[in-house]
Amino acid sequence: MAFSFLLVVSLFVSCSSPVELKEGFSFETSLRPGNNQGSDFAKSLNGALIEEAQKVGKDSALVLQPDEKEKVPFYEDIAFLPVVSAEELENVIGDHAEKGFRTSQQDFSAQIAAIDFKKSFVLLVGHPKATSSIVLGEVNNSQAIYVDKVMDAGLDHKNRKIELVSKRLGDAATGLASLMQKWESKVYIVDYKNSDSLLLEIDKYVYPFSLKK
């Protein structure tokens, strides 16, 4: 009797604990991945301009005014967002800049076709790809490495809960050098579980996203 009770308790604890999700596949883009690439690029460029101005003793710089129609989390060296349709995922992977310059790009149609978007959505987690670059005559050898854990924390009142633990090893590129880096993103496939919104927790902050198409 006691053994059965302990077994039930252990099963309950194991089921309620967050489970790490495995990466589906990864892709590379020339810009920060997302649906508001113009706004994100403006934010990155503004940060770079201000940093370069500070290097020469100025405390201000002429900056762009990005379109702020949609408020989304913005971090310098991590991007995360849910994607709820194959068309949207193809658009992000296709990368408008890559299309514009007609550069060759890997075909991800088979991986996208394998995702059942009626039952699942995709969580993208991206970071700048480590590269060596020359900006204004200075060599930048930033080789920051990122380690992510995407933890499935289950369902809470139709809110799909995901915990994102991200660590950086090394220094990230800053200023104009950061604009020279491509971004590498990982695709995680997540069950809806009858949810209509996502609560993503990172660094003890919780960000809500709609999962409605």
PDB file of C-alpha atoms in Angstrom:
ATOM      1  CA  MET A   1       0.000   0.000   0.000  1.00  0.00           C
ATOM      2  CA  ALA A   2       2.760   2.440   1.002  1.00  0.00           C
ATOM      3  CA  PHE A   3       4.766   1.475  -2.086  1.00  0.00           C
ATOM      4  CA  SER A   4       1.756   2.159  -4.351  1.00  0.00           C
ATOM      5  CA  PHE A   5       1.237   5.575  -2.757  1.00  0.00           C
ATOM      6  CA  LEU A   6       4.885   6.522  -3.265  1.00  0.00           C
ATOM      7  CA  LEU A   7       4.693   5.339  -6.871  1.00  0.00           C
ATOM      8  CA  VAL A   8       1.643   7.542  -7.555  1.00  0.00           C
ATOM      9  CA  VAL A   9       3.357  10.551  -5.928  1.00  0.00           C
ATOM     10  CA  SER A  10       6.545  10.012  -7.922  1.00  0.00           C
ATOM     11  CA  LEU A  11       4.564   9.761 -11.167  1.00  0.00           C
ATOM     12  CA  PHE A  12       2.697  12.998 -10.377  1.00  0.00           C
ATOM     13  CA  VAL A  13       5.933  14.859  -9.639  1.00  0.00           C
ATOM     14  CA  SER A  14       7.603  13.573 -12.787  1.00  0.00           C
ATOM     15  CA  CYS A  15       4.632  14.585 -14.950  1.00  0.00           C
ATOM     16  CA  SER A  16       4.474  18.112 -13.531  1.00  0.00           C
ATOM     17  CA  SER A  17       8.195  18.839 -13.881  1.00  0.00           C
ATOM     18  CA  PRO A  18       9.354  20.795 -16.961  1.00  0.00           C
ATOM     19  CA  VAL A  19      10.638  18.622 -19.793  1.00  0.00           C
ATOM     20  CA  GLU A  20      13.406  19.759 -22.142  1.00  0.00           C
ATOM     21  CA  LEU A  21      12.375  20.038 -25.785  1.00  0.00           C
ATOM     22  CA  LYS A  22      14.709  18.784 -28.496  1.00  0.00           C
ATOM     23  CA  GLU A  23      15.740  20.925 -31.432  1.00  0.00           C
ATOM     24  CA  GLY A  24      13.976  20.118 -34.697  1.00  0.00           C
ATOM     25  CA  PHE A  25      16.366  21.818 -37.124  1.00  0.00           C
ATOM     26  CA  SER A  26      18.283  25.073 -37.522  1.00  0.00           C
ATOM     27  CA  PHE A  27      18.651  27.745 -40.205  1.00  0.00           C
ATOM     28  CA  GLU A  28      20.646  30.898 -40.884  1.00  0.00           C
ATOM     29  CA  THR A  29      19.498  34.389 -41.925  1.00  0.00           C
ATOM     30  CA  SER A  30      21.326  37.592 -42.791  1.00  0.00           C
ATOM     31  CA  LEU A  31      19.184  39.614 -40.360  1.00  0.00           C
ATOM     32  CA  ARG A  32      17.716  39.046 -36.932  1.00  0.00           C
ATOM     33  CA  PRO A  33      14.836  36.533 -37.399  1.00  0.00           C
ATOM     34  CA  GLY A  34      11.338  37.860 -36.880  1.00  0.00           C
ATOM     35  CA  ASN A  35       8.262  39.404 -38.431  1.00  0.00           C
ATOM     36  CA  ASN A  36       9.383  42.998 -37.795  1.00  0.00           C
ATOM     37  CA  GLN A  37      12.849  42.891 -39.313  1.00  0.00           C
ATOM     38  CA  GLY A  38      12.761  46.562 -40.302  1.00  0.00           C
ATOM     39  CA  SER A  39      12.012  47.681 -36.754  1.00  0.00           C
ATOM     40  CA  ASP A  40      14.554  45.284 -35.255  1.00  0.00           C
ATOM     41  CA  PHE A  41      17.246  46.406 -37.693  1.00  0.00           C
ATOM     42  CA  ALA A  42      16.536  50.048 -36.790  1.00  0.00           C
ATOM     43  CA  LYS A  43      16.942  49.260 -33.085  1.00  0.00           C
ATOM     44  CA  SER A  44      20.225  47.449 -33.692  1.00  0.00           C
ATOM     45  CA  LEU A  45      21.507  50.230 -35.923  1.00  0.00           C
ATOM     46  CA  ASN A  46      20.571  52.890 -33.372  1.00  0.00           C
ATOM     47  CA  GLY A  47      22.457  51.038 -30.643  1.00  0.00           C
ATOM     48  CA  ALA A  48      25.504  50.736 -32.896  1.00  0.00           C
ATOM     49  CA  LEU A  49      25.419  54.439 -33.845  1.00  0.00           C
ATOM     50  CA  ILE A  50      25.183  55.533 -30.211  1.00  0.00           C
ATOM     51  CA  GLU A  51      28.069  53.244 -29.214  1.00  0.00           C
ATOM     52  CA  GLU A  52      30.268  54.581 -32.001  1.00  0.00           C
ATOM     53  CA  ALA A  53      29.388  58.166 -31.016  1.00  0.00           C
ATOM     54  CA  GLN A  54      30.363  57.483 -27.408  1.00  0.00           C
ATOM     55  CA  LYS A  55      33.754  56.176 -28.565  1.00  0.00           C
ATOM     56  CA  VAL A  56      34.574  59.612 -29.966  1.00  0.00           C
ATOM     57  CA  GLY A  57      33.268  61.497 -26.930  1.00  0.00           C
ATOM     58  CA  LYS A  58      29.730  62.291 -28.057  1.00  0.00           C
ATOM     59  CA  ASP A  59      26.685  61.553 -25.931  1.00  0.00           C
ATOM     60  CA  SER A  60      24.119  61.437 -28.748  1.00  0.00           C
ATOM     61  CA  ALA A  61      23.688  60.318 -32.356  1.00  0.00           C
ATOM     62  CA  LEU A  62      21.184  60.671 -35.172  1.00  0.00           C
ATOM     63  CA  VAL A  63      18.971  57.588 -34.869  1.00  0.00           C
ATOM     64  CA  LEU A  64      16.135  56.044 -36.853  1.00  0.00           C
ATOM     65  CA  GLN A  65      12.590  55.944 -35.541  1.00  0.00           C
ATOM     66  CA  PRO A  66      11.349  52.354 -35.875  1.00  0.00           C
ATOM     67  CA  ASP A  67       7.700  51.476 -36.337  1.00  0.00           C
ATOM     68  CA  GLU A  68       6.371  50.441 -32.905  1.00  0.00           C
ATOM     69  CA  LYS A  69       2.996  48.980 -33.921  1.00  0.00           C
ATOM     70  CA  GLU A  70       3.685  45.701 -32.143  1.00  0.00           C
ATOM     71  CA  LYS A  71       5.535  45.501 -28.841  1.00  0.00           C
ATOM     72  CA  VAL A  72       7.786  42.442 -28.770  1.00  0.00           C
ATOM     73  CA  PRO A  73      10.760  41.557 -26.544  1.00  0.00           C
ATOM     74  CA  PHE A  74      14.043  42.881 -27.928  1.00  0.00           C
ATOM     75  CA  TYR A  75      17.409  41.640 -26.729  1.00  0.00           C
ATOM     76  CA  GLU A  76      20.714  42.392 -28.429  1.00  0.00           C
ATOM     77  CA  ASP A  77      21.851  38.798 -28.831  1.00  0.00           C
ATOM     78  CA  ILE A  78      18.777  36.575 -28.541  1.00  0.00           C
ATOM     79  CA  ALA A  79      15.498  36.472 -30.456  1.00  0.00           C
ATOM     80  CA  PHE A  80      12.511  34.261 -29.669  1.00  0.00           C
ATOM     81  CA  LEU A  81       9.023  34.074 -31.129  1.00  0.00           C
ATOM     82  CA  PRO A  82       6.277  31.549 -31.835  1.00  0.00           C
ATOM     83  CA  VAL A  83       5.300  30.744 -35.430  1.00  0.00           C
ATOM     84  CA  VAL A  84       1.831  29.299 -36.079  1.00  0.00           C
ATOM     85  CA  SER A  85       1.797  28.519 -39.816  1.00  0.00           C
ATOM     86  CA  ALA A  86       3.975  27.036 -42.522  1.00  0.00           C
ATOM     87  CA  GLU A  87       3.702  30.239 -44.575  1.00  0.00           C
ATOM     88  CA  GLU A  88       4.984  32.340 -41.685  1.00  0.00           C
ATOM     89  CA  LEU A  89       7.872  29.960 -41.053  1.00  0.00           C
ATOM     90  CA  GLU A  90       8.798  29.951 -44.746  1.00  0.00           C
ATOM     91  CA  ASN A  91       8.796  33.751 -44.684  1.00  0.00           C
ATOM     92  CA  VAL A  92      11.137  33.919 -41.677  1.00  0.00           C
ATOM     93  CA  ILE A  93      13.500  31.281 -43.051  1.00  0.00           C
ATOM     94  CA  GLY A  94      13.388  32.844 -46.523  1.00  0.00           C
ATOM     95  CA  ASP A  95      14.716  36.124 -45.081  1.00  0.00           C
ATOM     96  CA  HIS A  96      13.776  39.191 -47.146  1.00  0.00           C
ATOM     97  CA  ALA A  97      17.406  40.342 -47.375  1.00  0.00           C
ATOM     98  CA  GLU A  98      18.537  36.986 -48.779  1.00  0.00           C
ATOM     99  CA  LYS A  99      15.734  37.135 -51.363  1.00  0.00           C
ATOM    100  CA  GLY A 100      16.656  40.679 -52.291  1.00  0.00           C
ATOM    101  CA  PHE A 101      20.283  39.828 -52.954  1.00  0.00           C
ATOM    102  CA  ARG A 102      19.337  36.517 -54.610  1.00  0.00           C
ATOM    103  CA  THR A 103      21.895  34.565 -52.648  1.00  0.00           C
ATOM    104  CA  SER A 104      21.693  30.792 -52.577  1.00  0.00           C
ATOM    105  CA  GLN A 105      19.904  29.337 -49.592  1.00  0.00           C
ATOM    106  CA  GLN A 106      19.228  25.849 -48.298  1.00  0.00           C
ATOM    107  CA  ASP A 107      15.784  24.415 -49.035  1.00  0.00           C
ATOM    108  CA  PHE A 108      13.840  23.674 -45.832  1.00  0.00           C
ATOM    109  CA  SER A 109      10.561  22.698 -47.527  1.00  0.00           C
ATOM    110  CA  ALA A 110      10.780  19.056 -46.384  1.00  0.00           C
ATOM    111  CA  GLN A 111      11.326  20.022 -42.723  1.00  0.00           C
ATOM    112  CA  ILE A 112       8.470  22.549 -42.820  1.00  0.00           C
ATOM    113  CA  ALA A 113       6.118  20.080 -44.535  1.00  0.00           C
ATOM    114  CA  ALA A 114       6.756  17.547 -41.744  1.00  0.00           C
ATOM    115  CA  ILE A 115       5.281  19.915 -39.119  1.00  0.00           C
ATOM    116  CA  ASP A 116       1.559  19.522 -38.388  1.00  0.00           C
ATOM    117  CA  PHE A 117       0.555  23.117 -37.670  1.00  0.00           C
ATOM    118  CA  LYS A 118      -2.970  21.986 -36.708  1.00  0.00           C
ATOM    119  CA  LYS A 119      -1.556  20.267 -33.633  1.00  0.00           C
ATOM    120  CA  SER A 120       1.680  22.153 -33.054  1.00  0.00           C
ATOM    121  CA  PHE A 121       3.322  25.542 -33.305  1.00  0.00           C
ATOM    122  CA  VAL A 122       6.991  26.379 -33.702  1.00  0.00           C
ATOM    123  CA  LEU A 123       9.175  28.282 -31.256  1.00  0.00           C
ATOM    124  CA  LEU A 124      12.180  29.969 -32.830  1.00  0.00           C
ATOM    125  CA  VAL A 125      15.234  30.764 -30.719  1.00  0.00           C
ATOM    126  CA  GLY A 126      18.014  32.656 -32.494  1.00  0.00           C
ATOM    127  CA  HIS A 127      21.433  34.150 -31.717  1.00  0.00           C
ATOM    128  CA  PRO A 128      24.086  36.024 -33.707  1.00  0.00           C
ATOM    129  CA  LYS A 129      26.399  33.597 -35.440  1.00  0.00           C
ATOM    130  CA  ALA A 130      30.020  33.886 -34.372  1.00  0.00           C
ATOM    131  CA  THR A 131      32.101  35.455 -37.131  1.00  0.00           C
ATOM    132  CA  SER A 132      35.281  37.468 -37.588  1.00  0.00           C
ATOM    133  CA  SER A 133      34.746  40.826 -39.263  1.00  0.00           C
ATOM    134  CA  ILE A 134      36.523  44.100 -40.005  1.00  0.00           C
ATOM    135  CA  VAL A 135      34.613  47.280 -39.132  1.00  0.00           C
ATOM    136  CA  LEU A 136      36.163  50.727 -39.532  1.00  0.00           C
ATOM    137  CA  GLY A 137      39.605  49.131 -39.781  1.00  0.00           C
ATOM    138  CA  GLU A 138      39.209  47.175 -36.524  1.00  0.00           C
ATOM    139  CA  VAL A 139      39.205  43.376 -36.486  1.00  0.00           C
ATOM    140  CA  ASN A 140      36.414  41.861 -34.400  1.00  0.00           C
ATOM    141  CA  ASN A 141      37.096  38.288 -33.330  1.00  0.00           C
ATOM    142  CA  SER A 142      34.018  37.869 -31.195  1.00  0.00           C
ATOM    143  CA  GLN A 143      33.236  34.170 -30.988  1.00  0.00           C
ATOM    144  CA  ALA A 144      30.441  34.069 -28.426  1.00  0.00           C
ATOM    145  CA  ILE A 145      28.844  30.637 -28.079  1.00  0.00           C
ATOM    146  CA  TYR A 146      25.244  30.234 -26.911  1.00  0.00           C
ATOM    147  CA  VAL A 147      23.736  27.303 -25.034  1.00  0.00           C
ATOM    148  CA  ASP A 148      19.931  27.112 -24.797  1.00  0.00           C
ATOM    149  CA  LYS A 149      17.484  24.923 -22.937  1.00  0.00           C
ATOM    150  CA  VAL A 150      13.826  25.091 -23.942  1.00  0.00           C
ATOM    151  CA  MET A 151      11.744  23.622 -21.132  1.00  0.00           C
ATOM    152  CA  ASP A 152       8.126  22.540 -21.647  1.00  0.00           C
ATOM    153  CA  ALA A 153       6.285  23.600 -18.460  1.00  0.00           C
ATOM    154  CA  GLY A 154       2.849  22.389 -19.563  1.00  0.00           C
ATOM    155  CA  LEU A 155      -0.534  24.103 -19.684  1.00  0.00           C
ATOM    156  CA  ASP A 156      -2.066  26.675 -17.343  1.00  0.00           C
ATOM    157  CA  HIS A 157      -5.622  27.857 -18.129  1.00  0.00           C
ATOM    158  CA  LYS A 158      -5.107  27.625 -21.926  1.00  0.00           C
ATOM    159  CA  ASN A 159      -1.716  29.290 -21.626  1.00  0.00           C
ATOM    160  CA  ARG A 160       1.111  27.172 -23.010  1.00  0.00           C
ATOM    161  CA  LYS A 161       4.080  27.647 -20.681  1.00  0.00           C
ATOM    162  CA  ILE A 162       7.686  27.491 -21.913  1.00  0.00           C
ATOM    163  CA  GLU A 163      10.841  28.264 -19.935  1.00  0.00           C
ATOM    164  CA  LEU A 164      13.855  29.432 -21.950  1.00  0.00           C
ATOM    165  CA  VAL A 165      17.256  29.180 -20.266  1.00  0.00           C
ATOM    166  CA  SER A 166      19.982  30.784 -22.362  1.00  0.00           C
ATOM    167  CA  LYS A 167      23.672  31.178 -21.500  1.00  0.00           C
ATOM    168  CA  ARG A 168      26.422  32.970 -23.402  1.00  0.00           C
ATOM    169  CA  LEU A 169      30.025  31.817 -23.336  1.00  0.00           C
ATOM    170  CA  GLY A 170      32.339  34.644 -24.349  1.00  0.00           C
ATOM    171  CA  ASP A 171      31.712  38.243 -25.371  1.00  0.00           C
ATOM    172  CA  ALA A 172      29.140  39.193 -27.966  1.00  0.00           C
ATOM    173  CA  ALA A 173      29.958  41.588 -30.791  1.00  0.00           C
ATOM    174  CA  THR A 174      28.798  45.156 -30.178  1.00  0.00           C
ATOM    175  CA  GLY A 175      28.463  48.358 -32.161  1.00  0.00           C
ATOM    176  CA  LEU A 176      28.778  48.220 -35.933  1.00  0.00           C
ATOM    177  CA  ALA A 177      30.431  44.784 -35.708  1.00  0.00           C
ATOM    178  CA  SER A 178      27.143  43.333 -34.448  1.00  0.00           C
ATOM    179  CA  LEU A 179      25.407  44.409 -37.659  1.00  0.00           C
ATOM    180  CA  MET A 180      27.838  42.319 -39.703  1.00  0.00           C
ATOM    181  CA  GLN A 181      26.798  39.060 -38.052  1.00  0.00           C
ATOM    182  CA  LYS A 182      24.319  36.619 -39.478  1.00  0.00           C
ATOM    183  CA  TRP A 183      21.814  34.961 -37.160  1.00  0.00           C
ATOM    184  CA  GLU A 184      21.449  31.238 -36.501  1.00  0.00           C
ATOM    185  CA  SER A 185      18.043  30.049 -35.296  1.00  0.00           C
ATOM    186  CA  LYS A 186      16.812  26.760 -33.891  1.00  0.00           C
ATOM    187  CA  VAL A 187      13.326  25.381 -34.462  1.00  0.00           C
ATOM    188  CA  TYR A 188      11.456  23.722 -31.592  1.00  0.00           C
ATOM    189  CA  ILE A 189       8.108  22.027 -32.297  1.00  0.00           C
ATOM    190  CA  VAL A 190       5.602  22.468 -29.434  1.00  0.00           C
ATOM    191  CA  ASP A 191       2.179  20.814 -28.958  1.00  0.00           C
ATOM    192  CA  TYR A 192      -0.712  23.237 -28.588  1.00  0.00           C
ATOM    193  CA  LYS A 193      -2.423  21.129 -25.889  1.00  0.00           C
ATOM    194  CA  ASN A 194      -5.655  23.145 -26.363  1.00  0.00           C
ATOM    195  CA  SER A 195      -3.885  26.455 -25.721  1.00  0.00           C
ATOM    196  CA  ASP A 196      -4.510  29.788 -27.453  1.00  0.00           C
ATOM    197  CA  SER A 197      -1.574  31.740 -26.016  1.00  0.00           C
ATOM    198  CA  LEU A 198       2.055  31.240 -25.028  1.00  0.00           C
ATOM    199  CA  LEU A 199       3.712  32.389 -21.827  1.00  0.00           C
ATOM    200  CA  LEU A 200       7.463  32.349 -22.350  1.00  0.00           C
ATOM    201  CA  GLU A 201       9.679  32.844 -19.311  1.00  0.00           C
ATOM    202  CA  ILE A 202      13.281  33.996 -19.606  1.00  0.00           C
ATOM    203  CA  ASP A 203      15.421  35.439 -16.797  1.00  0.00           C
ATOM    204  CA  LYS A 204      12.338  35.454 -14.514  1.00  0.00           C
ATOM    205  CA  TYR A 205      10.436  37.692 -16.952  1.00  0.00           C
ATOM    206  CA  VAL A 206       7.293  36.305 -18.596  1.00  0.00           C
ATOM    207  CA  TYR A 207       6.313  37.388 -22.115  1.00  0.00           C
ATOM    208  CA  PRO A 208       2.825  36.616 -23.504  1.00  0.00           C
ATOM    209  CA  PHE A 209       2.294  35.718 -27.169  1.00  0.00           C
ATOM    210  CA  SER A 210      -0.940  34.981 -29.006  1.00  0.00           C
ATOM    211  CA  LEU A 211      -1.112  31.619 -30.774  1.00  0.00           C
ATOM    212  CA  LYS A 212      -4.205  32.486 -32.798  1.00  0.00           C
ATOM    213  CA  LYS A 213      -3.809  32.321 -36.580  1.00  0.00           C
TER     214      LYS A 213
END
